[in-house]
PDB file of C-alpha atoms in Angstrom:
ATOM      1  CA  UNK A   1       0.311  -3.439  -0.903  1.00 57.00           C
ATOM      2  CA  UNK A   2       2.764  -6.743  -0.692  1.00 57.00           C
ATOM      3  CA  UNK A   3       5.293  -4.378   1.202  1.00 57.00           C
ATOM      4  CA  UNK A   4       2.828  -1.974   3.536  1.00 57.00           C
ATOM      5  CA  UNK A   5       0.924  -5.362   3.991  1.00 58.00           C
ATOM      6  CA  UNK A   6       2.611  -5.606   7.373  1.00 59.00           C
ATOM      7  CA  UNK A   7       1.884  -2.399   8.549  1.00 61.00           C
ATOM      8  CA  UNK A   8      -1.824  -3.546   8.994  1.00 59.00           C
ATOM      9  CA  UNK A   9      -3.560  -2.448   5.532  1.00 57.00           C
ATOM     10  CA  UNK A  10      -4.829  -5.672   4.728  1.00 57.00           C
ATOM     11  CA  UNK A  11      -6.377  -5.978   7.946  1.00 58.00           C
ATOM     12  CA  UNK A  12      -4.168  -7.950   9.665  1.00 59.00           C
ATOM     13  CA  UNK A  13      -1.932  -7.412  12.736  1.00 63.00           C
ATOM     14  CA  UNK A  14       0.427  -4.685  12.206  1.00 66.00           C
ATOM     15  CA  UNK A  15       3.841  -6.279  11.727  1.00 72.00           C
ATOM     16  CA  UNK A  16       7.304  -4.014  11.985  1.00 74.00           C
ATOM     17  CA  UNK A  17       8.567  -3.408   8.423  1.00 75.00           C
ATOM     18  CA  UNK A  18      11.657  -5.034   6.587  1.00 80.00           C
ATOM     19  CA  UNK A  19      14.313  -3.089   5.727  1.00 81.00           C
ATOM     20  CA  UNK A  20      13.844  -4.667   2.586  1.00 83.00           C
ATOM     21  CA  UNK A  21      10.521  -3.141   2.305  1.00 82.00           C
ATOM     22  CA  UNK A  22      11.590   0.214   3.406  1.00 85.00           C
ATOM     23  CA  UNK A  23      13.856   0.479   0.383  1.00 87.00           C
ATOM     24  CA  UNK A  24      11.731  -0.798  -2.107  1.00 89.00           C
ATOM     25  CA  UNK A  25       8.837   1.363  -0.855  1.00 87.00           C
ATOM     26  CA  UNK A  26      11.914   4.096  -1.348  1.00 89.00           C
ATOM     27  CA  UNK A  27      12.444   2.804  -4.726  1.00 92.00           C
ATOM     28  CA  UNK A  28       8.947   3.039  -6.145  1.00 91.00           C
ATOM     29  CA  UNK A  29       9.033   6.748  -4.833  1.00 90.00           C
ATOM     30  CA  UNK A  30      11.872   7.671  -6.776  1.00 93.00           C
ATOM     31  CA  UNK A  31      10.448   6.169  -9.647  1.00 94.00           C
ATOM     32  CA  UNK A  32       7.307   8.231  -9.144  1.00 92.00           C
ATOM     33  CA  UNK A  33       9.214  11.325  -8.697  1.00 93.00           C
ATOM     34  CA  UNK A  34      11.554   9.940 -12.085  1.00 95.00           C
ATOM     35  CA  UNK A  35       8.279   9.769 -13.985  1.00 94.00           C
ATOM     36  CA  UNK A  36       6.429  13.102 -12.849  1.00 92.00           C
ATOM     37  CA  UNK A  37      10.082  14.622 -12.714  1.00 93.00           C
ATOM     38  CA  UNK A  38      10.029  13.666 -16.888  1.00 92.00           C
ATOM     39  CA  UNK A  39       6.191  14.982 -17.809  1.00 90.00           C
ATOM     40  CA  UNK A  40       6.859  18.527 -16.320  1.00 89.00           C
ATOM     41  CA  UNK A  41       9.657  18.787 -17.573  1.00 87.00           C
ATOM     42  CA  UNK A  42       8.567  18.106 -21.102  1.00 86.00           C
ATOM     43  CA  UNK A  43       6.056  19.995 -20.711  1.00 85.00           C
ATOM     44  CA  UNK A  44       8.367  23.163 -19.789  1.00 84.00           C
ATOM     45  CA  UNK A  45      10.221  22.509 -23.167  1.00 83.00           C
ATOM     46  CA  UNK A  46       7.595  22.439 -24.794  1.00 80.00           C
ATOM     47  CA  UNK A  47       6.228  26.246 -23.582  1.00 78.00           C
ATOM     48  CA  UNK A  48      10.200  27.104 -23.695  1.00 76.00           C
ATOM     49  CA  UNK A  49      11.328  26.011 -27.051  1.00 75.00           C
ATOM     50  CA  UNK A  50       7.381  26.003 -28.725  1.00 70.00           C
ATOM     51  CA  UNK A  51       8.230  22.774 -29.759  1.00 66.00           C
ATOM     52  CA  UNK A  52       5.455  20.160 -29.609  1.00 62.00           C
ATOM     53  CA  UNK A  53       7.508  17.374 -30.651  1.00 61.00           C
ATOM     54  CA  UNK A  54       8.606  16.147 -27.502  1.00 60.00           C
ATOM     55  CA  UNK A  55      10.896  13.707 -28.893  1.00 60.00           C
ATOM     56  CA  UNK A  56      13.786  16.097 -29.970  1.00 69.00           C
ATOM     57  CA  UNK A  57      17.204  15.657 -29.726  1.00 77.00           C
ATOM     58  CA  UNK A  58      17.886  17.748 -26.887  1.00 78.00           C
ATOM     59  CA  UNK A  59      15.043  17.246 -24.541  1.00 81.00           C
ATOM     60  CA  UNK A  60      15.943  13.285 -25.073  1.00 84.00           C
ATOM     61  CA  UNK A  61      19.171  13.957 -23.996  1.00 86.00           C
ATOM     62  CA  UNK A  62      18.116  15.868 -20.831  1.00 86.00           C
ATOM     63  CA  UNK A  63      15.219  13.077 -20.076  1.00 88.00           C
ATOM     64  CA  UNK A  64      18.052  10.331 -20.464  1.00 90.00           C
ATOM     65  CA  UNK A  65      20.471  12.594 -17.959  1.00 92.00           C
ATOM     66  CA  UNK A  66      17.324  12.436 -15.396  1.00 91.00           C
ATOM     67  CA  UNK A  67      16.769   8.734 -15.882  1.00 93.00           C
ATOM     68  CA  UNK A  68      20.720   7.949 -15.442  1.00 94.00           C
ATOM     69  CA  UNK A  69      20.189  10.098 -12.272  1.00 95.00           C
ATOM     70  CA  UNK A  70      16.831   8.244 -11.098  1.00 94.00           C
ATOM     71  CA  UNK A  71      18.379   4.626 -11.800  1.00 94.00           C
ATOM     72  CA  UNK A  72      21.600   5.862  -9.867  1.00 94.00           C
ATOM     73  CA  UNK A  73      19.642   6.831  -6.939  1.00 94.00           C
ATOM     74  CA  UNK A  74      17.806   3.161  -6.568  1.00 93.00           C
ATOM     75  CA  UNK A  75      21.073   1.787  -7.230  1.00 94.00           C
ATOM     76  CA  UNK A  76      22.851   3.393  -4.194  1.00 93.00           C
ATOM     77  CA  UNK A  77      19.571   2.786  -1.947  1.00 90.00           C
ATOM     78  CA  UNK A  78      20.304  -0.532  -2.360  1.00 91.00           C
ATOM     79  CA  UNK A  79      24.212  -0.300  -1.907  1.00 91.00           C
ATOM     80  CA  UNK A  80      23.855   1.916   1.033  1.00 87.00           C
ATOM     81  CA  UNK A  81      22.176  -1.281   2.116  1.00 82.00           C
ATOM     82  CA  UNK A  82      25.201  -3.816   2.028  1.00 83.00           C
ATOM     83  CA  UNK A  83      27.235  -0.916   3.804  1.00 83.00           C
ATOM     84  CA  UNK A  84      29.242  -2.684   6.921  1.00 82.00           C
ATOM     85  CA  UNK A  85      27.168  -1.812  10.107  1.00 77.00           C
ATOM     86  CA  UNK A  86      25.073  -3.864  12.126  1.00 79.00           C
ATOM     87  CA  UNK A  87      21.932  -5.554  11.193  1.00 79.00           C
ATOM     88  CA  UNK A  88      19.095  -3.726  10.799  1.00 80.00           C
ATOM     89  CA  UNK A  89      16.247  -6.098  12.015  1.00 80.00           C
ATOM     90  CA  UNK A  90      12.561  -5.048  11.325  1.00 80.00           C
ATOM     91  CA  UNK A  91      11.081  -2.442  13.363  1.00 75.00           C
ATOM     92  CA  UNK A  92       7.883  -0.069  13.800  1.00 72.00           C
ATOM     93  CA  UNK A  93       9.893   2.838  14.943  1.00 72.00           C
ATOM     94  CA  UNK A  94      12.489   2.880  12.831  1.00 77.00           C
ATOM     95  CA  UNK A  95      13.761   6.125  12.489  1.00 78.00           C
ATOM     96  CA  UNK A  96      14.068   6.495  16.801  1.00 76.00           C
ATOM     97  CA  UNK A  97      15.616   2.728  16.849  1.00 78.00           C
ATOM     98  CA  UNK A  98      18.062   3.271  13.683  1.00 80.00           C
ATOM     99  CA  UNK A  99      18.038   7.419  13.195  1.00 77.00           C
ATOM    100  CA  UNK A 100      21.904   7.208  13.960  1.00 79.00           C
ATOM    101  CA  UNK A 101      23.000   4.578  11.679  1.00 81.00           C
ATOM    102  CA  UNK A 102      24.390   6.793   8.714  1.00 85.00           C
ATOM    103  CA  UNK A 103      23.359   3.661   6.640  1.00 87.00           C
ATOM    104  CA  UNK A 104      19.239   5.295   6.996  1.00 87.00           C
ATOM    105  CA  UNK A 105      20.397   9.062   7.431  1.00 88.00           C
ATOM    106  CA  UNK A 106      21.787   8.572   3.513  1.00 90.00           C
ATOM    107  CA  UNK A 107      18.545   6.348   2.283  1.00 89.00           C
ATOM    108  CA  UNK A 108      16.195   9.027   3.781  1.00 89.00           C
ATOM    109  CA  UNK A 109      18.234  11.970   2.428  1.00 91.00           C
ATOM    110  CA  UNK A 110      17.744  10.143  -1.356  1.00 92.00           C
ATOM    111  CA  UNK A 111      14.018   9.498  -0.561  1.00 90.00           C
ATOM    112  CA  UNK A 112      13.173  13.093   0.551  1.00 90.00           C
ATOM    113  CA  UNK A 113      15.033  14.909  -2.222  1.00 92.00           C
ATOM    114  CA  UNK A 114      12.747  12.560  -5.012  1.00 93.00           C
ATOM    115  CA  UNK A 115       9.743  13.248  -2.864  1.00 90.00           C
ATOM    116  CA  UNK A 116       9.909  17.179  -2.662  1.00 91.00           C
ATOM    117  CA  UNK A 117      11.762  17.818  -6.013  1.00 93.00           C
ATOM    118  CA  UNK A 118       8.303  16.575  -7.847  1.00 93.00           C
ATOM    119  CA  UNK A 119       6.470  18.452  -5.070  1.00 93.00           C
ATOM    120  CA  UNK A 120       8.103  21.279  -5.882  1.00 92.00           C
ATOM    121  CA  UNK A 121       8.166  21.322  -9.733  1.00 92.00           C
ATOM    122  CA  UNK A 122       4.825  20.082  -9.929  1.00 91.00           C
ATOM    123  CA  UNK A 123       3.806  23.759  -8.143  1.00 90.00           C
ATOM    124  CA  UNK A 124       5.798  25.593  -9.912  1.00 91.00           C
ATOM    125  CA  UNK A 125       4.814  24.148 -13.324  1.00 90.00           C
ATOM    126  CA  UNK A 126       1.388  24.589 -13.037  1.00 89.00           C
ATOM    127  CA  UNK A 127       2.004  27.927 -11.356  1.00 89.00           C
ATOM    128  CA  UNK A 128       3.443  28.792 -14.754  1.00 87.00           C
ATOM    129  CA  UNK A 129       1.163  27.595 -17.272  1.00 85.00           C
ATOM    130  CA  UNK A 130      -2.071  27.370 -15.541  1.00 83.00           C
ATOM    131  CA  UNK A 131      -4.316  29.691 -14.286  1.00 83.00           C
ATOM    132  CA  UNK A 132      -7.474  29.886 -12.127  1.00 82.00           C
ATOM    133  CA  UNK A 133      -8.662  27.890  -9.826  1.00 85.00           C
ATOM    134  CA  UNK A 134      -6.640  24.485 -10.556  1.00 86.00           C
ATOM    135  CA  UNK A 135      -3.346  27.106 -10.383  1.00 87.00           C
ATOM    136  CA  UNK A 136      -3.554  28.078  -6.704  1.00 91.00           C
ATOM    137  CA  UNK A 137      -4.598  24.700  -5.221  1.00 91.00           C
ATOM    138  CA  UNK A 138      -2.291  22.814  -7.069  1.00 90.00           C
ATOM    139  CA  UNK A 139       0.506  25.481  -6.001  1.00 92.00           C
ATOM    140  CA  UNK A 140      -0.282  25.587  -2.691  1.00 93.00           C
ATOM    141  CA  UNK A 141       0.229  21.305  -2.498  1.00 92.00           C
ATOM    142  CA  UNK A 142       3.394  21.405  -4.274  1.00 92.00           C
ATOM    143  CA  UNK A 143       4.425  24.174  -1.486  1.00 94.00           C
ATOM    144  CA  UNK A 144       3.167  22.115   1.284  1.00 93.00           C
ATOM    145  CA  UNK A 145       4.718  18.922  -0.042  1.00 91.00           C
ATOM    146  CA  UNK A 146       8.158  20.978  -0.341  1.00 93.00           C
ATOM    147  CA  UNK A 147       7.655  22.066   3.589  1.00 93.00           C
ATOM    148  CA  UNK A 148       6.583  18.306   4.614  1.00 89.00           C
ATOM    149  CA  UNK A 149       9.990  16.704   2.897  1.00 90.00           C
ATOM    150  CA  UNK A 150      11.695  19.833   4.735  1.00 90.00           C
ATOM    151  CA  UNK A 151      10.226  18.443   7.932  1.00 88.00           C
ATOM    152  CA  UNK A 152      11.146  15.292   7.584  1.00 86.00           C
ATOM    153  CA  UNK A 153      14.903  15.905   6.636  1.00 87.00           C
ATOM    154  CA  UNK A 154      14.708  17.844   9.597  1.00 87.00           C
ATOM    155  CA  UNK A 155      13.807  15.676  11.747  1.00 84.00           C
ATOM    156  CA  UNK A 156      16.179  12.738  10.211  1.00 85.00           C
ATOM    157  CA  UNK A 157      19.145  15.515  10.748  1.00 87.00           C
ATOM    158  CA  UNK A 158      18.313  15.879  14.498  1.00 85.00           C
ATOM    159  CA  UNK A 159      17.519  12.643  15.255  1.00 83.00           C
ATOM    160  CA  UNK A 160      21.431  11.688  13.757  1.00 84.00           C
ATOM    161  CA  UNK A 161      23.071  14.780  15.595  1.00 84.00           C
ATOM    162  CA  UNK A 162      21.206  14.737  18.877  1.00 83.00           C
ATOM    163  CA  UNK A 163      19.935  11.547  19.385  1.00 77.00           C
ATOM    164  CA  UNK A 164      16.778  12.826  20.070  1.00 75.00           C
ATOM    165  CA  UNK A 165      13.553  10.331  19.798  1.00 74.00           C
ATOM    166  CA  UNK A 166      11.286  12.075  17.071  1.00 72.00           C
ATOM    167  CA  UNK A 167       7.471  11.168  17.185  1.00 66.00           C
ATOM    168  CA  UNK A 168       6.533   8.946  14.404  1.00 55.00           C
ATOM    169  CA  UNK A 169       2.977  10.626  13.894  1.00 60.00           C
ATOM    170  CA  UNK A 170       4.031  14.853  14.569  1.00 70.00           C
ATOM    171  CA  UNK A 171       1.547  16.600  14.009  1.00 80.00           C
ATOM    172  CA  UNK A 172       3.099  19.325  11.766  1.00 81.00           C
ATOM    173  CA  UNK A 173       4.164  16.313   9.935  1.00 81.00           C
ATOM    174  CA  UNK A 174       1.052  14.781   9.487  1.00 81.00           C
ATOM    175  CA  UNK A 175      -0.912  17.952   8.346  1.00 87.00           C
ATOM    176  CA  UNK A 176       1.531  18.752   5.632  1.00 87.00           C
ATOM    177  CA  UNK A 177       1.793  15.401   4.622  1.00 85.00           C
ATOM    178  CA  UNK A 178      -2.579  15.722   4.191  1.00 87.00           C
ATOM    179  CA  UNK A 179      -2.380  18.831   3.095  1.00 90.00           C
ATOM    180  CA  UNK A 180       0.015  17.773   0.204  1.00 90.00           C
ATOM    181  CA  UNK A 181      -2.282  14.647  -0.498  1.00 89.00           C
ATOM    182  CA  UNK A 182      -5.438  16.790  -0.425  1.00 91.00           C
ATOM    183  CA  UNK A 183      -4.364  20.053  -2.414  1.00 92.00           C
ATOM    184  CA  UNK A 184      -2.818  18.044  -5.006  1.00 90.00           C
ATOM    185  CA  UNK A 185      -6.023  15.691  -6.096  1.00 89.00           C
ATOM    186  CA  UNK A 186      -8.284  18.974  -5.376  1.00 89.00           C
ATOM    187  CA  UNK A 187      -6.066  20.598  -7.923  1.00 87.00           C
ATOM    188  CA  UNK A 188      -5.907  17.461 -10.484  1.00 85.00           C
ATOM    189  CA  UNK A 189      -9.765  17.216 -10.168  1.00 86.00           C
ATOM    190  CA  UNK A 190     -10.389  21.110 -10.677  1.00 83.00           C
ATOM    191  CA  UNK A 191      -8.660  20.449 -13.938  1.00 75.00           C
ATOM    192  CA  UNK A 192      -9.773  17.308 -15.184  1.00 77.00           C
ATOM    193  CA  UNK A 193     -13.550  17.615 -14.193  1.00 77.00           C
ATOM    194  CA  UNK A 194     -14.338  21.046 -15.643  1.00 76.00           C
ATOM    195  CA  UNK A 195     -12.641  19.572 -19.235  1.00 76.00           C
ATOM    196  CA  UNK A 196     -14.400  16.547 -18.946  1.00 79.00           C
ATOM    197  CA  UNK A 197     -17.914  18.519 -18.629  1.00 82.00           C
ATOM    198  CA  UNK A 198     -16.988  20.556 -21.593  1.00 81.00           C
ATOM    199  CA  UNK A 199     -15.839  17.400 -23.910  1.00 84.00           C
ATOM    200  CA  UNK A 200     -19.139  15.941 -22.526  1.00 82.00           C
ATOM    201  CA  UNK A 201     -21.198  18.537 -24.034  1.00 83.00           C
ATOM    202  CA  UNK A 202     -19.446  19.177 -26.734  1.00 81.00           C
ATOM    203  CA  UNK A 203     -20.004  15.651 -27.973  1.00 84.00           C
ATOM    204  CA  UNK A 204     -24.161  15.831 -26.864  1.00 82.00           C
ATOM    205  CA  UNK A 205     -24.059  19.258 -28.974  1.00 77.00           C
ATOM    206  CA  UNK A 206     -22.223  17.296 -31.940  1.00 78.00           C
ATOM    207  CA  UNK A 207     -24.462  13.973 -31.775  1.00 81.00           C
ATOM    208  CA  UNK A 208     -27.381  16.545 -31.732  1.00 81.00           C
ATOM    209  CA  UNK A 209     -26.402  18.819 -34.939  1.00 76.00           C
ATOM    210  CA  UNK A 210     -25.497  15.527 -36.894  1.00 78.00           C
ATOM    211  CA  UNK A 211     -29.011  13.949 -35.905  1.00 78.00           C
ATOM    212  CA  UNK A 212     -30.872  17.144 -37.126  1.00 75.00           C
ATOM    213  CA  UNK A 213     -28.512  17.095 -39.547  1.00 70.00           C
ATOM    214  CA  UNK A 214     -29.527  13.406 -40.879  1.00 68.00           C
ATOM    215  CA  UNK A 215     -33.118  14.065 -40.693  1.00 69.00           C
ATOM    216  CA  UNK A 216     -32.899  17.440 -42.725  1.00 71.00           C
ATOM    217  CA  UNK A 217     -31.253  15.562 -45.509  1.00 68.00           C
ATOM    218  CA  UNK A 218     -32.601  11.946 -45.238  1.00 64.00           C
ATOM    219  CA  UNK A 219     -36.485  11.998 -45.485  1.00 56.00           C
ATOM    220  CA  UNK A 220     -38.638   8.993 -44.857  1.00 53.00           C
ATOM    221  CA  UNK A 221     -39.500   9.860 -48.590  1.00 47.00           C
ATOM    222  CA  UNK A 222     -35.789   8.874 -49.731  1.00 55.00           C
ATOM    223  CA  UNK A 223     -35.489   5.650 -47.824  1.00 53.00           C
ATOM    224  CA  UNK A 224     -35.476   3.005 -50.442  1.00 54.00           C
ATOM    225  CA  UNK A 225     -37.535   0.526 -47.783  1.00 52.00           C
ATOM    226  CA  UNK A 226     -40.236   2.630 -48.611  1.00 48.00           C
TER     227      UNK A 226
END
């Protein structure tokens, strides 16, 4: 919230954004995509190897390898930052203003491959080892989310080659971007909320049976008050 603060979340007057806040909202994204990048793909060694301990030698040595990758992307956001080129002074339509500075094309390029990587593998994981309802939503927003990072590298590409002005709120852009969003919780929620009924009645059927239970073997007869 500190760094989209400008952009008029808080209720206050949209401000342009830092490029200071750009990269650090670019940071936190590949640390998102580090962290769901990890999960899924423990969770794939886990169905490949029929290990549960997910602590083995050789999945830790992969999950390290994707953490040296994840810190080595922040790392070059930020160095791609002190690159000689002129000042980048805050703006609200960045990528028309700055789209031919190679300085942004290579700091969007790192931010859309950690944005539709997870996208992707999310889909395809649950693709793989789910199935009903929760499989095909969640599927179809990891496939959207791959086709909205598509967009937007596309977009970044011709803005650098053509000089082209882009429009910051394209429609095709937009609806995959909600799509993603929307797909993705629908599918979380088709998961979670079905399990949660069924631990919820599993623990009313359990707290029943054990009060039954306490009355068939506890009489008001055996109760030393009386």
């Amino acid at each position: 919230m500190r760094m989209y603060a400008p952009l008029g979340l808080t209720g206050s007057q949209r401000q342009p954004l830092t490029i200071e806040n750009r990269i650090w909202g670019m940071t936190w994204t590949v640390i998102g995509g580090w962290a769901m990048l990890s999960l899924l793909f423990a969770i794939y060694w886990s169905h490949r190897t029929g290990q549960q301990q997910w602590a083995g030698r050789e999945l830790g040595r992969r999950l390290r390898a994707l953490s040296g990758i994840a810190g080595a992307s922040v790392a070059l956001l930020w160095l791609v930052a002190l690159m000689p080129g002129p000042e980048l002074a805050p703006s609200n339509d960045f990528l028309n203003q700055y789209g031919g500075d190679l300085r942004v094309v290579l700091q969007q390029l790192i931010f859309a491959i950690w944005l539709g990587v997870p996208f992707g593998m999310w889909g395809w994981t649950t693709w793989q080892y789910r199935r009903g309802v929760t499989r095909w939503i969640t599927t179809a927003g990891g496939v959207c989310g791959v086709l909205w990072t598509v967009w937007k590298v596309t977009g970044v590409a011709v803005r650098y080659s053509t000089s082209d002005r882009i429009g910051l709120q394209s429609p095709i852009s937009v609806a995959l971007g909600s799509a993603t969003l929307l797909l993705l919780v629908c599918g979380l929620l088709a998961g979670a909320i079905p399990a949660a009924i069924r631990r919820a009645r599993e623990q009313r059927d359990y707290r029943r049976a054990r009060r039954i239970d306490d009355e068939q073997h506890y009489s008001s007869a055996e109760d030393p008050v009386a």
